[in-house]
Coordinates of C-alpha atoms in Angstrom, one line a residue:
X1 CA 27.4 -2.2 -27.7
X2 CA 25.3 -5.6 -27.3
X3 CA 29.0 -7.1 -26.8
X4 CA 29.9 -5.3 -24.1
X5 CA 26.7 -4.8 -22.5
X6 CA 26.9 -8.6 -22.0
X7 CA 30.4 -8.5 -20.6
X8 CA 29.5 -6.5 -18.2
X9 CA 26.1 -8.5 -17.0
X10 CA 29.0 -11.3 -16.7
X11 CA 31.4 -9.6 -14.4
X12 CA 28.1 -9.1 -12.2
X13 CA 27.0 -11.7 -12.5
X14 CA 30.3 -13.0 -11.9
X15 CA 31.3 -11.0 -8.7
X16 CA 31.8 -12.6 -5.6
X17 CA 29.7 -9.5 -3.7
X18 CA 26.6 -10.5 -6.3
X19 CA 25.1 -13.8 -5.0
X20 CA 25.1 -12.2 -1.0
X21 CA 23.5 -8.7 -2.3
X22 CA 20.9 -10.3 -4.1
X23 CA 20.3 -13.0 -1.4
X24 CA 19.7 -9.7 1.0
X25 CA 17.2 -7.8 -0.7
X26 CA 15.3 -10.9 -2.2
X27 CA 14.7 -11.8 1.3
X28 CA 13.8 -8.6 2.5
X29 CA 11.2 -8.2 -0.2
X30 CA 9.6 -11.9 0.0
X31 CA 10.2 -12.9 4.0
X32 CA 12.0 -10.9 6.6
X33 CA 13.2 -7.2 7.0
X34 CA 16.4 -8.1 8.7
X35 CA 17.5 -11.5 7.7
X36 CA 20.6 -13.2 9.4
X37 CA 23.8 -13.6 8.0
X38 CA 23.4 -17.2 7.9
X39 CA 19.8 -17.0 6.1
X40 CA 21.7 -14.4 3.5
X41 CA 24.7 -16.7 3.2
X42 CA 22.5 -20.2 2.4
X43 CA 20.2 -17.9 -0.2
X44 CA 23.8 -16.7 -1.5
X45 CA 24.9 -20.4 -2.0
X46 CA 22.0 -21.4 -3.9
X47 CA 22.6 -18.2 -6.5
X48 CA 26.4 -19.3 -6.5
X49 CA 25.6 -23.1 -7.5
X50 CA 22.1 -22.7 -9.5
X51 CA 20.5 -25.5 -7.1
X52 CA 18.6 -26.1 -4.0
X53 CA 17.1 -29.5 -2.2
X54 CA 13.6 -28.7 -1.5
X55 CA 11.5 -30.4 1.7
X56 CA 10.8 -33.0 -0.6
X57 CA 13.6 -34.3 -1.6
X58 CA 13.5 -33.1 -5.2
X59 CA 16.1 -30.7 -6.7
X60 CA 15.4 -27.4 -8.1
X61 CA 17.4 -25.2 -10.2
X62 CA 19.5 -26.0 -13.5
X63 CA 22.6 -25.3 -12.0
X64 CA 23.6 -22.3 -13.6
X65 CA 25.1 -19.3 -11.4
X66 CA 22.6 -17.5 -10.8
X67 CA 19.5 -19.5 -11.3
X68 CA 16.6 -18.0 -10.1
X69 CA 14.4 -21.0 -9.7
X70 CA 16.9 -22.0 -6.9
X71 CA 17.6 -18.9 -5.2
X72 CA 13.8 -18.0 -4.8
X73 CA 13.3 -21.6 -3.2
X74 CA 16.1 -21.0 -0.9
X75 CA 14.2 -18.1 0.1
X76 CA 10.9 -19.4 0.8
X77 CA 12.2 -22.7 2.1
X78 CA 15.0 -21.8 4.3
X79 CA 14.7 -23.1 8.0
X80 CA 14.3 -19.2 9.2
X81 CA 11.4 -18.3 7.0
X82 CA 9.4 -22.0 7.7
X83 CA 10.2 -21.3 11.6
X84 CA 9.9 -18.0 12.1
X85 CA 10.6 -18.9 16.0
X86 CA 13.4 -19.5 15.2
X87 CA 14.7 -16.1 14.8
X88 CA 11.8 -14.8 16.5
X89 CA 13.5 -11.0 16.7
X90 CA 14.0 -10.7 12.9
X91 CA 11.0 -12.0 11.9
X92 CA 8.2 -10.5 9.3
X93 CA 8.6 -7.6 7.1
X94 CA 6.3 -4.6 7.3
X95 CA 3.6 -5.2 4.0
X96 CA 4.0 -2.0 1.5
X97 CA 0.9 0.0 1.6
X98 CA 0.6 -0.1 -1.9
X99 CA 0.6 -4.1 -2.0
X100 CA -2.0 -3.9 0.9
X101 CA -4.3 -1.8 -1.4
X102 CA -4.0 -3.9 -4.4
X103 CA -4.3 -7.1 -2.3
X104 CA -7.8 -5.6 -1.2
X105 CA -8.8 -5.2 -4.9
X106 CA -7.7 -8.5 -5.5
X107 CA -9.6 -10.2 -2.7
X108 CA -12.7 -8.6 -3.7
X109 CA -13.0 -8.8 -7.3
X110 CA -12.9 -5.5 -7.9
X111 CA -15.3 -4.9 -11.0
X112 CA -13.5 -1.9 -12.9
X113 CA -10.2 -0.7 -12.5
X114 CA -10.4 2.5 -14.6
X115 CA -8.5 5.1 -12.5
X116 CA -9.8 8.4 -14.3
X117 CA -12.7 9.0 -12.7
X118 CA -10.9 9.0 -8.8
X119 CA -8.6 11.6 -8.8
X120 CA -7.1 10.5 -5.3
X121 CA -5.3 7.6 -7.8
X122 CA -3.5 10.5 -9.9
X123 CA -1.2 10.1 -7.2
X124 CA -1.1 8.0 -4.0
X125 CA 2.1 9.0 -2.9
X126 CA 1.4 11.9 -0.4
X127 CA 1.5 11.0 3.1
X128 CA -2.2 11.6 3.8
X129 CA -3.1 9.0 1.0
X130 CA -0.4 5.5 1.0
X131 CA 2.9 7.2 1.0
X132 CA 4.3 5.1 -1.5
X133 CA 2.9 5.9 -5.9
X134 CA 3.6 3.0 -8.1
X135 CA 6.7 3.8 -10.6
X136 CA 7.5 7.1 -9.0
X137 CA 9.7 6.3 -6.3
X138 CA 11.9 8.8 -5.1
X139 CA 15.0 7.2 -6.5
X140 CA 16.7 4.6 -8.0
X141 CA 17.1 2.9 -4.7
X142 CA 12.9 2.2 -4.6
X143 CA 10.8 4.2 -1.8
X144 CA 13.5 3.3 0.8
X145 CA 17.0 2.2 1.5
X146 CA 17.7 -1.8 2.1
X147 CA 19.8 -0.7 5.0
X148 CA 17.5 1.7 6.6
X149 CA 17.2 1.5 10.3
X150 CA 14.5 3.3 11.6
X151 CA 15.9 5.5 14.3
X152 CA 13.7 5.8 17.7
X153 CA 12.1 2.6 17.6
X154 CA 12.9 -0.6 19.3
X155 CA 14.3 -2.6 16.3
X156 CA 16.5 0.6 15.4
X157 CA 17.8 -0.1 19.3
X158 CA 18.6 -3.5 18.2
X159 CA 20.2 -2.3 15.0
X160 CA 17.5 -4.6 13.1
X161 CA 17.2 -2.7 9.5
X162 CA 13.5 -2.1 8.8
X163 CA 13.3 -0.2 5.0
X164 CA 9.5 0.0 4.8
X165 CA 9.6 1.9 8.0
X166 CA 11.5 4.7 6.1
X167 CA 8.0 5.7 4.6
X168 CA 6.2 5.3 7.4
X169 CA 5.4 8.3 9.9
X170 CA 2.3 10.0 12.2
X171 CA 0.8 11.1 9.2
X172 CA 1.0 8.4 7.0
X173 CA -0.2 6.0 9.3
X174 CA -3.4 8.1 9.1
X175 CA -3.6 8.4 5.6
X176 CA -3.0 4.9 4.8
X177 CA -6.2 4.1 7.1
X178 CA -8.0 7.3 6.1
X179 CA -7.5 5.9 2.1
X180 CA -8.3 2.5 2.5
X181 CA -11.8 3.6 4.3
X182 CA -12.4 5.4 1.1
X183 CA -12.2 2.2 -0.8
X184 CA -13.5 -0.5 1.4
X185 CA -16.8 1.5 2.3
X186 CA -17.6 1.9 -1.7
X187 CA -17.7 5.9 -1.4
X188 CA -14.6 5.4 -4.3
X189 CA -16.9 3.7 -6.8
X190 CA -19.7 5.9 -5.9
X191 CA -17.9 8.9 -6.7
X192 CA -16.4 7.5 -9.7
X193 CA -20.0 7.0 -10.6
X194 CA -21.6 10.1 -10.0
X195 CA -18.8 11.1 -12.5
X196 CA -19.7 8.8 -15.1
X197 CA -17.1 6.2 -14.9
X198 CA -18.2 3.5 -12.5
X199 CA -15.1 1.3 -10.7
X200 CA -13.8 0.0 -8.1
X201 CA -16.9 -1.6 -6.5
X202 CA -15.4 -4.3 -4.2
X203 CA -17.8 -7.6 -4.5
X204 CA -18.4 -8.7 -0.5
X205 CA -21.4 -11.3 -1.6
X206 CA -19.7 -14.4 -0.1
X207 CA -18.5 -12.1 2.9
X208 CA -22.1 -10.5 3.2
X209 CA -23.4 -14.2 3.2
X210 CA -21.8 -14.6 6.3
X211 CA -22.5 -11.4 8.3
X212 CA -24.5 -13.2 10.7
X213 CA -22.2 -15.6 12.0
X214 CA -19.3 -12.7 13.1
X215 CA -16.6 -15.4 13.7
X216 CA -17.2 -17.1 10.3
X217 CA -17.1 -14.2 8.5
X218 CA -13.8 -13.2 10.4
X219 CA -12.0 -16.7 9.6
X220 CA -12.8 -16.1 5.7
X221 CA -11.0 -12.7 6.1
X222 CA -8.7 -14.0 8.4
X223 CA -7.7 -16.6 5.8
X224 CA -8.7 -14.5 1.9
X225 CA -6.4 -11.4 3.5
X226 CA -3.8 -12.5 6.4
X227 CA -3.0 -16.4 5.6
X228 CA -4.7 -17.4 8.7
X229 CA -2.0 -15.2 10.6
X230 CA -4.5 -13.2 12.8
X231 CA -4.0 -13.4 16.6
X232 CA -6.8 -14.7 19.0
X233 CA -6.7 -11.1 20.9
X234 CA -7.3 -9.1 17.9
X235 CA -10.2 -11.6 16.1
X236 CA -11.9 -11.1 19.6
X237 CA -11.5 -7.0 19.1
X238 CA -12.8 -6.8 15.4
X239 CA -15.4 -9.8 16.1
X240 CA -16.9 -7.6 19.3
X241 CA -17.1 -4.5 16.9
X242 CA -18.9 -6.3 14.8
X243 CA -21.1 -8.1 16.5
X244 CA -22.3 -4.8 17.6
X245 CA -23.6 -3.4 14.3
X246 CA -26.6 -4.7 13.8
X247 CA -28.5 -6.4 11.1
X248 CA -31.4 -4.9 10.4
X249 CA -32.1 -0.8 11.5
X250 CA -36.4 -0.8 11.1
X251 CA -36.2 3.0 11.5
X252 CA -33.7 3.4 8.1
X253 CA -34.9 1.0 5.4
X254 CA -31.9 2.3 3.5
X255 CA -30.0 0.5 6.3
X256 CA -27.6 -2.8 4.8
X257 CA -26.6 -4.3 8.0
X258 CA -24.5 -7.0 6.6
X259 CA -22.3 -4.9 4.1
X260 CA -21.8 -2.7 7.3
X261 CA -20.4 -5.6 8.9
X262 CA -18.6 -6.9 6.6
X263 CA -17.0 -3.2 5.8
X264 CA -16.2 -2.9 9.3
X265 CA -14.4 -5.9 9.5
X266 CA -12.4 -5.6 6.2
X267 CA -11.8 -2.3 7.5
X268 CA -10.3 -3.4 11.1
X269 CA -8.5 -6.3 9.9
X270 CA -6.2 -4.4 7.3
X271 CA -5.4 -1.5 10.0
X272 CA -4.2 -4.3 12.4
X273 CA -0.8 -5.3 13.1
X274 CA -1.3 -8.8 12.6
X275 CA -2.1 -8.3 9.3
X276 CA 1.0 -4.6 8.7
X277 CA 3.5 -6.9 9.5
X278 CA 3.8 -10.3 8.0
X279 CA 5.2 -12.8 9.1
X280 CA 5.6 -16.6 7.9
X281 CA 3.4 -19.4 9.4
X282 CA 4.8 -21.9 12.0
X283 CA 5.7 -25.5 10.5
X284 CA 4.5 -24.4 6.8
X285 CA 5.5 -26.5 4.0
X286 CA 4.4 -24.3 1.4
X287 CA 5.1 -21.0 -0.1

């Protein structure tokens, strides 16, 4: 069984249909949604020969087919994911809600992550919560189909293929919002809590430290959650909101202006489209 199990790993491996297939979807996960054929066909040429020239000059990749070393550096170094105005109309891929979440837990040291106590983690894949569970997707082809094309939308007009769109809808859109609010304000780790199991209290000390300065605080989330991606219009948008909270509330000593901020504006910036869809920085050398 071993024997042929490996004979037929080699025949993949092997195919001339592999290196381009892979060189699709590895880009569609890590850069773009709808990647040219030229970006797909350098990524394949890298998987076919087991090398790439990085930026720098140094070679990567031990030049075996099928090296991964050298087809994830093709990837993230390819002209079209460094320039992204280059290709300006195929640009960015929409971030999977369920990478957004975890990203936010990430970001702010989340103290516990003992999911018993919040039922709402029992499953997250119902369109009022993030449309998308971990491990339970729908099929063997993930949440959604590499070659979706999401129909009544702009890039469905230009035939651009979008798969995360295929779990987004009116609903979800909501949800996803609706769920994240549940985190980012701390009511999650208060309920957890109040049933004996305390998690998922988000640490916003160094964020908090910078409530009064509104534009500080929103160029540390800017850069801790977006790469420093976040457009002038929309800073201004969050950074008004913000600036309108105040600090201090004499008639409710209960009142903690700064963690309001700084909820408000974790809140804002991950509901954005600046931050949904991402999208490579201009003239970056690094991945």
């Amino acid at each position: 069984a071993a024997e042929s199990i490996d004979t037929a790993l080699d025949l993949l491996v092997d195919h001339p249909n592999t290196p381009p297939f892979l060189a699709r979807q590895l880009i569609q996960r890590f850069v773009a949604s709808s990647p040219t054929p030229a970006y797909v066909a350098r990524v394949a040429q890298a998987f076919s020969s087991g090398r790439f020239m990085l930026p720098s000059g140094a070679e990567t990749g031990d030049g075996r087919r099928g090296d991964l070393a050298a087809t994830l550096a093709a990837v993230l170094f390819d002209p079209e994911a460094r320039n992204p105005s280059a290709t300006p109309d195929q640009d960015g891929k929409l971030r999977e809600p369920v990478l957004r979440f975890t990203q936010w837990a990430r970001a702010f040291r989340i103290a516990s992550v003992e999911p018993t106590a919040i039922p709402v983690l029992d499953f997250t894949g119902a369109t009022e919560d993030l449309a998308q569970a971990p491990f339970q997707s729908p099929s063997v082809f993930n949440f959604y189909r590499p070659a979706f094309v999401a129909p009544g939308t702009l890039s469905g007009a230009e035939g651009l293929t979008m798969p995360e769109l295929q779990i987004v809808n009116a609903n979800s859109v909501f949800g996803y919002s609706n769920f994240m609010g549940y985190f980012i304000s701390g009511q999650a780790s208060r309920d957890a809590s109040s049933r004996g199991t305390p998690g998922f209290e988000p640490n916003y000390s160094a964020e908090q430290a910078l409530a009064g300065d509104p534009d500080a605080l929103l160029s540390r989330l800017d850069l801790l959650l977006n790469h420093g991606a976040t457009t002038s219009v929309t800073r201004q948008r969050i950074q008004a909101f913000v600036e309108s909270l105040p600090l201090t509330q004499p008639s409710d000593p209960g009142y903690d202006g700064p963690r309001e901020r700084v909820i408000a504006a974790v809140q804002m910036l991950m509901t954005a489209p600046d931050y949904l869809v991402l999208k490579a920085e201009e003239n970056s050398d690094a991945p």
